[in-house]
């Protein structure tokens, strides 16, 4: 590629943490202050589920059971959403949730984006459970109930922690204690984003 036509790839930060650790809450702050686009894999799957897609029933069952939807579905949704926002940087929230997600991302997205690091929100299960049950009073989510929450923790501990450890070995994990007031959590998040992206 010549110097004139060379363009910088969009930056991607993966945002991971247990269910209810505060990923979506903190992403909203980063969007406001750093101009990233927030892509929640779970939100994209819920929209797809409600769109009349042929994958709707599968997605619905898997979400209720806290299982990870095949990457062929999720990566396509993420890729389409990224293509909708030229010249932006992205927070990819709730992804990659397992090794298969990560492999599919590497196979399909390495040439398209520059994956910078994993922002990992660490929070005890008891605290996350309390938050999710409270959210379940109004969220309408089929998985904000005790039975689904237990399954989601199991999937997180077995499958997602392995991905976080994989990136940890490459010194690409920024871990933040999210068992604090959201403002204090964001103080740490903001200083991480300033370190990587400078502005604000
Ligand atoms: N630091 C915090 N302290 C107390 N409550 C919080 C905090 N962060 C988020 N919450 C609340 O906890 C609930 C879960 O937060 P949020 O939706 O941001 O988590 P999440 O990690 O995106 O969850 P999920 O994985 O289920 O999508 C929400 O009701 C939110 O208002
Ligand atoms: N990469 C992903 C992300 C999410 N899902 C499914 C399974 C999750 O339990 C559910 C909700 O995600 P959340 O909104 O809590 O981030 O969505 C998946 O299969 N693959
Ligand atoms: Mg969320």
mmCIF file with all atom_site columns, C-alpha atoms in Angstrom, residues 5-77:
data_model
loop_
_atom_site.group_PDB
_atom_site.id
_atom_site.type_symbol
_atom_site.label_atom_id
_atom_site.label_alt_id
_atom_site.label_comp_id
_atom_site.label_asym_id
_atom_site.label_entity_id
_atom_site.label_seq_id
_atom_site.pdbx_PDB_ins_code
_atom_site.Cartn_x
_atom_site.Cartn_y
_atom_site.Cartn_z
_atom_site.occupancy
_atom_site.B_iso_or_equiv
_atom_site.pdbx_formal_charge
_atom_site.auth_seq_id
_atom_site.auth_comp_id
_atom_site.auth_asym_id
_atom_site.auth_atom_id
_atom_site.pdbx_PDB_model_num
ATOM 1  C CA . UNK A 1 5  ? -3.543  5.478   0.400  1.00 0.00 ? 5  UNK A CA 1
ATOM 2  C CA . UNK A 1 6  ? -2.480  3.932   3.716  1.00 0.00 ? 6  UNK A CA 1
ATOM 3  C CA . UNK A 1 7  ? -5.111  4.382   6.416  1.00 0.00 ? 7  UNK A CA 1
ATOM 4  C CA . UNK A 1 8  ? -4.911  3.661   10.122 1.00 0.00 ? 8  UNK A CA 1
ATOM 5  C CA . UNK A 1 9  ? -6.988  0.688   11.243 1.00 0.00 ? 9  UNK A CA 1
ATOM 6  C CA . UNK A 1 10 ? -9.654  1.367   13.877 1.00 0.00 ? 10 UNK A CA 1
ATOM 7  C CA . UNK A 1 11 ? -8.616  0.534   17.453 1.00 0.00 ? 11 UNK A CA 1
ATOM 8  C CA . UNK A 1 12 ? -10.589 -2.089  19.349 1.00 0.00 ? 12 UNK A CA 1
ATOM 9  C CA . UNK A 1 13 ? -10.644 -2.624  23.109 1.00 0.00 ? 13 UNK A CA 1
ATOM 10 C CA . UNK A 1 14 ? -12.279 -5.827  24.335 1.00 0.00 ? 14 UNK A CA 1
ATOM 11 C CA . UNK A 1 15 ? -14.321 -5.283  27.510 1.00 0.00 ? 15 UNK A CA 1
ATOM 12 C CA . UNK A 1 16 ? -14.687 -8.400  29.630 1.00 0.00 ? 16 UNK A CA 1
ATOM 13 C CA . UNK A 1 17 ? -15.765 -9.292  33.158 1.00 0.00 ? 17 UNK A CA 1
ATOM 14 C CA . UNK A 1 18 ? -18.358 -11.468 34.835 1.00 0.00 ? 18 UNK A CA 1
ATOM 15 C CA . UNK A 1 19 ? -22.076 -10.959 34.264 1.00 0.00 ? 19 UNK A CA 1
ATOM 16 C CA . UNK A 1 20 ? -23.052 -7.754  36.074 1.00 0.00 ? 20 UNK A CA 1
ATOM 17 C CA . UNK A 1 21 ? -19.465 -6.611  36.636 1.00 0.00 ? 21 UNK A CA 1
ATOM 18 C CA . UNK A 1 22 ? -20.341 -3.208  35.114 1.00 0.00 ? 22 UNK A CA 1
ATOM 19 C CA . UNK A 1 23 ? -19.123 -3.485  31.522 1.00 0.00 ? 23 UNK A CA 1
ATOM 20 C CA . UNK A 1 24 ? -22.030 -1.615  29.931 1.00 0.00 ? 24 UNK A CA 1
ATOM 21 C CA . UNK A 1 25 ? -22.059 1.051   32.666 1.00 0.00 ? 25 UNK A CA 1
ATOM 22 C CA . UNK A 1 26 ? -18.383 1.899   32.212 1.00 0.00 ? 26 UNK A CA 1
ATOM 23 C CA . UNK A 1 27 ? -18.537 1.697   28.402 1.00 0.00 ? 27 UNK A CA 1
ATOM 24 C CA . UNK A 1 28 ? -21.075 4.547   28.441 1.00 0.00 ? 28 UNK A CA 1
ATOM 25 C CA . UNK A 1 29 ? -18.493 6.756   30.221 1.00 0.00 ? 29 UNK A CA 1
ATOM 26 C CA . UNK A 1 30 ? -15.755 5.880   27.718 1.00 0.00 ? 30 UNK A CA 1
ATOM 27 C CA . UNK A 1 31 ? -18.076 6.654   24.797 1.00 0.00 ? 31 UNK A CA 1
ATOM 28 C CA . UNK A 1 32 ? -18.854 10.059  26.316 1.00 0.00 ? 32 UNK A CA 1
ATOM 29 C CA . UNK A 1 33 ? -15.235 11.028  27.015 1.00 0.00 ? 33 UNK A CA 1
ATOM 30 C CA . UNK A 1 34 ? -13.198 9.260   24.341 1.00 0.00 ? 34 UNK A CA 1
ATOM 31 C CA . UNK A 1 35 ? -15.592 9.043   21.382 1.00 0.00 ? 35 UNK A CA 1
ATOM 32 C CA . UNK A 1 36 ? -15.507 5.272   21.035 1.00 0.00 ? 36 UNK A CA 1
ATOM 33 C CA . UNK A 1 37 ? -18.440 3.345   19.566 1.00 0.00 ? 37 UNK A CA 1
ATOM 34 C CA . UNK A 1 38 ? -19.851 0.811   22.048 1.00 0.00 ? 38 UNK A CA 1
ATOM 35 C CA . UNK A 1 39 ? -20.683 -2.594  20.579 1.00 0.00 ? 39 UNK A CA 1
ATOM 36 C CA . UNK A 1 40 ? -22.136 -5.025  23.096 1.00 0.00 ? 40 UNK A CA 1
ATOM 37 C CA . UNK A 1 41 ? -22.089 -8.539  21.632 1.00 0.00 ? 41 UNK A CA 1
ATOM 38 C CA . UNK A 1 42 ? -24.996 -9.475  23.916 1.00 0.00 ? 42 UNK A CA 1
ATOM 39 C CA . UNK A 1 43 ? -27.056 -6.479  22.746 1.00 0.00 ? 43 UNK A CA 1
ATOM 40 C CA . UNK A 1 44 ? -26.335 -7.299  19.087 1.00 0.00 ? 44 UNK A CA 1
ATOM 41 C CA . UNK A 1 45 ? -27.441 -10.896 19.676 1.00 0.00 ? 45 UNK A CA 1
ATOM 42 C CA . UNK A 1 46 ? -30.635 -9.787  21.445 1.00 0.00 ? 46 UNK A CA 1
ATOM 43 C CA . UNK A 1 47 ? -31.460 -7.457  18.538 1.00 0.00 ? 47 UNK A CA 1
ATOM 44 C CA . UNK A 1 48 ? -30.806 -10.271 16.067 1.00 0.00 ? 48 UNK A CA 1
ATOM 45 C CA . UNK A 1 49 ? -32.979 -12.598 18.169 1.00 0.00 ? 49 UNK A CA 1
ATOM 46 C CA . UNK A 1 50 ? -35.883 -10.146 17.996 1.00 0.00 ? 50 UNK A CA 1
ATOM 47 C CA . UNK A 1 51 ? -35.459 -9.410  14.282 1.00 0.00 ? 51 UNK A CA 1
ATOM 48 C CA . UNK A 1 52 ? -37.138 -12.519 12.928 1.00 0.00 ? 52 UNK A CA 1
ATOM 49 C CA . UNK A 1 53 ? -33.772 -14.033 12.012 1.00 0.00 ? 53 UNK A CA 1
ATOM 50 C CA . UNK A 1 54 ? -33.567 -17.774 11.379 1.00 0.00 ? 54 UNK A CA 1
ATOM 51 C CA . UNK A 1 55 ? -31.116 -17.890 14.307 1.00 0.00 ? 55 UNK A CA 1
ATOM 52 C CA . UNK A 1 56 ? -33.614 -16.292 16.692 1.00 0.00 ? 56 UNK A CA 1
ATOM 53 C CA . UNK A 1 57 ? -34.701 -19.462 18.527 1.00 0.00 ? 57 UNK A CA 1
ATOM 54 C CA . UNK A 1 58 ? -31.129 -20.710 18.908 1.00 0.00 ? 58 UNK A CA 1
ATOM 55 C CA . UNK A 1 59 ? -29.942 -17.361 20.287 1.00 0.00 ? 59 UNK A CA 1
ATOM 56 C CA . UNK A 1 60 ? -32.877 -17.159 22.694 1.00 0.00 ? 60 UNK A CA 1
ATOM 57 C CA . UNK A 1 61 ? -32.255 -20.644 24.110 1.00 0.00 ? 61 UNK A CA 1
ATOM 58 C CA . UNK A 1 62 ? -28.506 -20.111 24.409 1.00 0.00 ? 62 UNK A CA 1
ATOM 59 C CA . UNK A 1 63 ? -28.840 -16.739 26.160 1.00 0.00 ? 63 UNK A CA 1
ATOM 60 C CA . UNK A 1 64 ? -31.280 -18.156 28.715 1.00 0.00 ? 64 UNK A CA 1
ATOM 61 C CA . UNK A 1 65 ? -28.844 -20.998 29.387 1.00 0.00 ? 65 UNK A CA 1
ATOM 62 C CA . UNK A 1 66 ? -25.811 -18.718 29.585 1.00 0.00 ? 66 UNK A CA 1
ATOM 63 C CA . UNK A 1 67 ? -24.212 -20.485 26.630 1.00 0.00 ? 67 UNK A CA 1
ATOM 64 C CA . UNK A 1 68 ? -22.017 -18.889 23.975 1.00 0.00 ? 68 UNK A CA 1
ATOM 65 C CA . UNK A 1 69 ? -23.625 -18.476 20.566 1.00 0.00 ? 69 UNK A CA 1
ATOM 66 C CA . UNK A 1 70 ? -21.456 -19.782 17.671 1.00 0.00 ? 70 UNK A CA 1
ATOM 67 C CA . UNK A 1 71 ? -18.970 -17.174 16.470 1.00 0.00 ? 71 UNK A CA 1
ATOM 68 C CA . UNK A 1 72 ? -20.178 -17.354 12.886 1.00 0.00 ? 72 UNK A CA 1
ATOM 69 C CA . UNK A 1 73 ? -23.245 -15.447 14.094 1.00 0.00 ? 73 UNK A CA 1
ATOM 70 C CA . UNK A 1 74 ? -21.594 -13.059 16.560 1.00 0.00 ? 74 UNK A CA 1
ATOM 71 C CA . UNK A 1 75 ? -18.537 -12.064 14.526 1.00 0.00 ? 75 UNK A CA 1
ATOM 72 C CA . UNK A 1 76 ? -20.718 -11.319 11.517 1.00 0.00 ? 76 UNK A CA 1
ATOM 73 C CA . UNK A 1 77 ? -22.871 -8.991  13.646 1.00 0.00 ? 77 UNK A CA 1
#
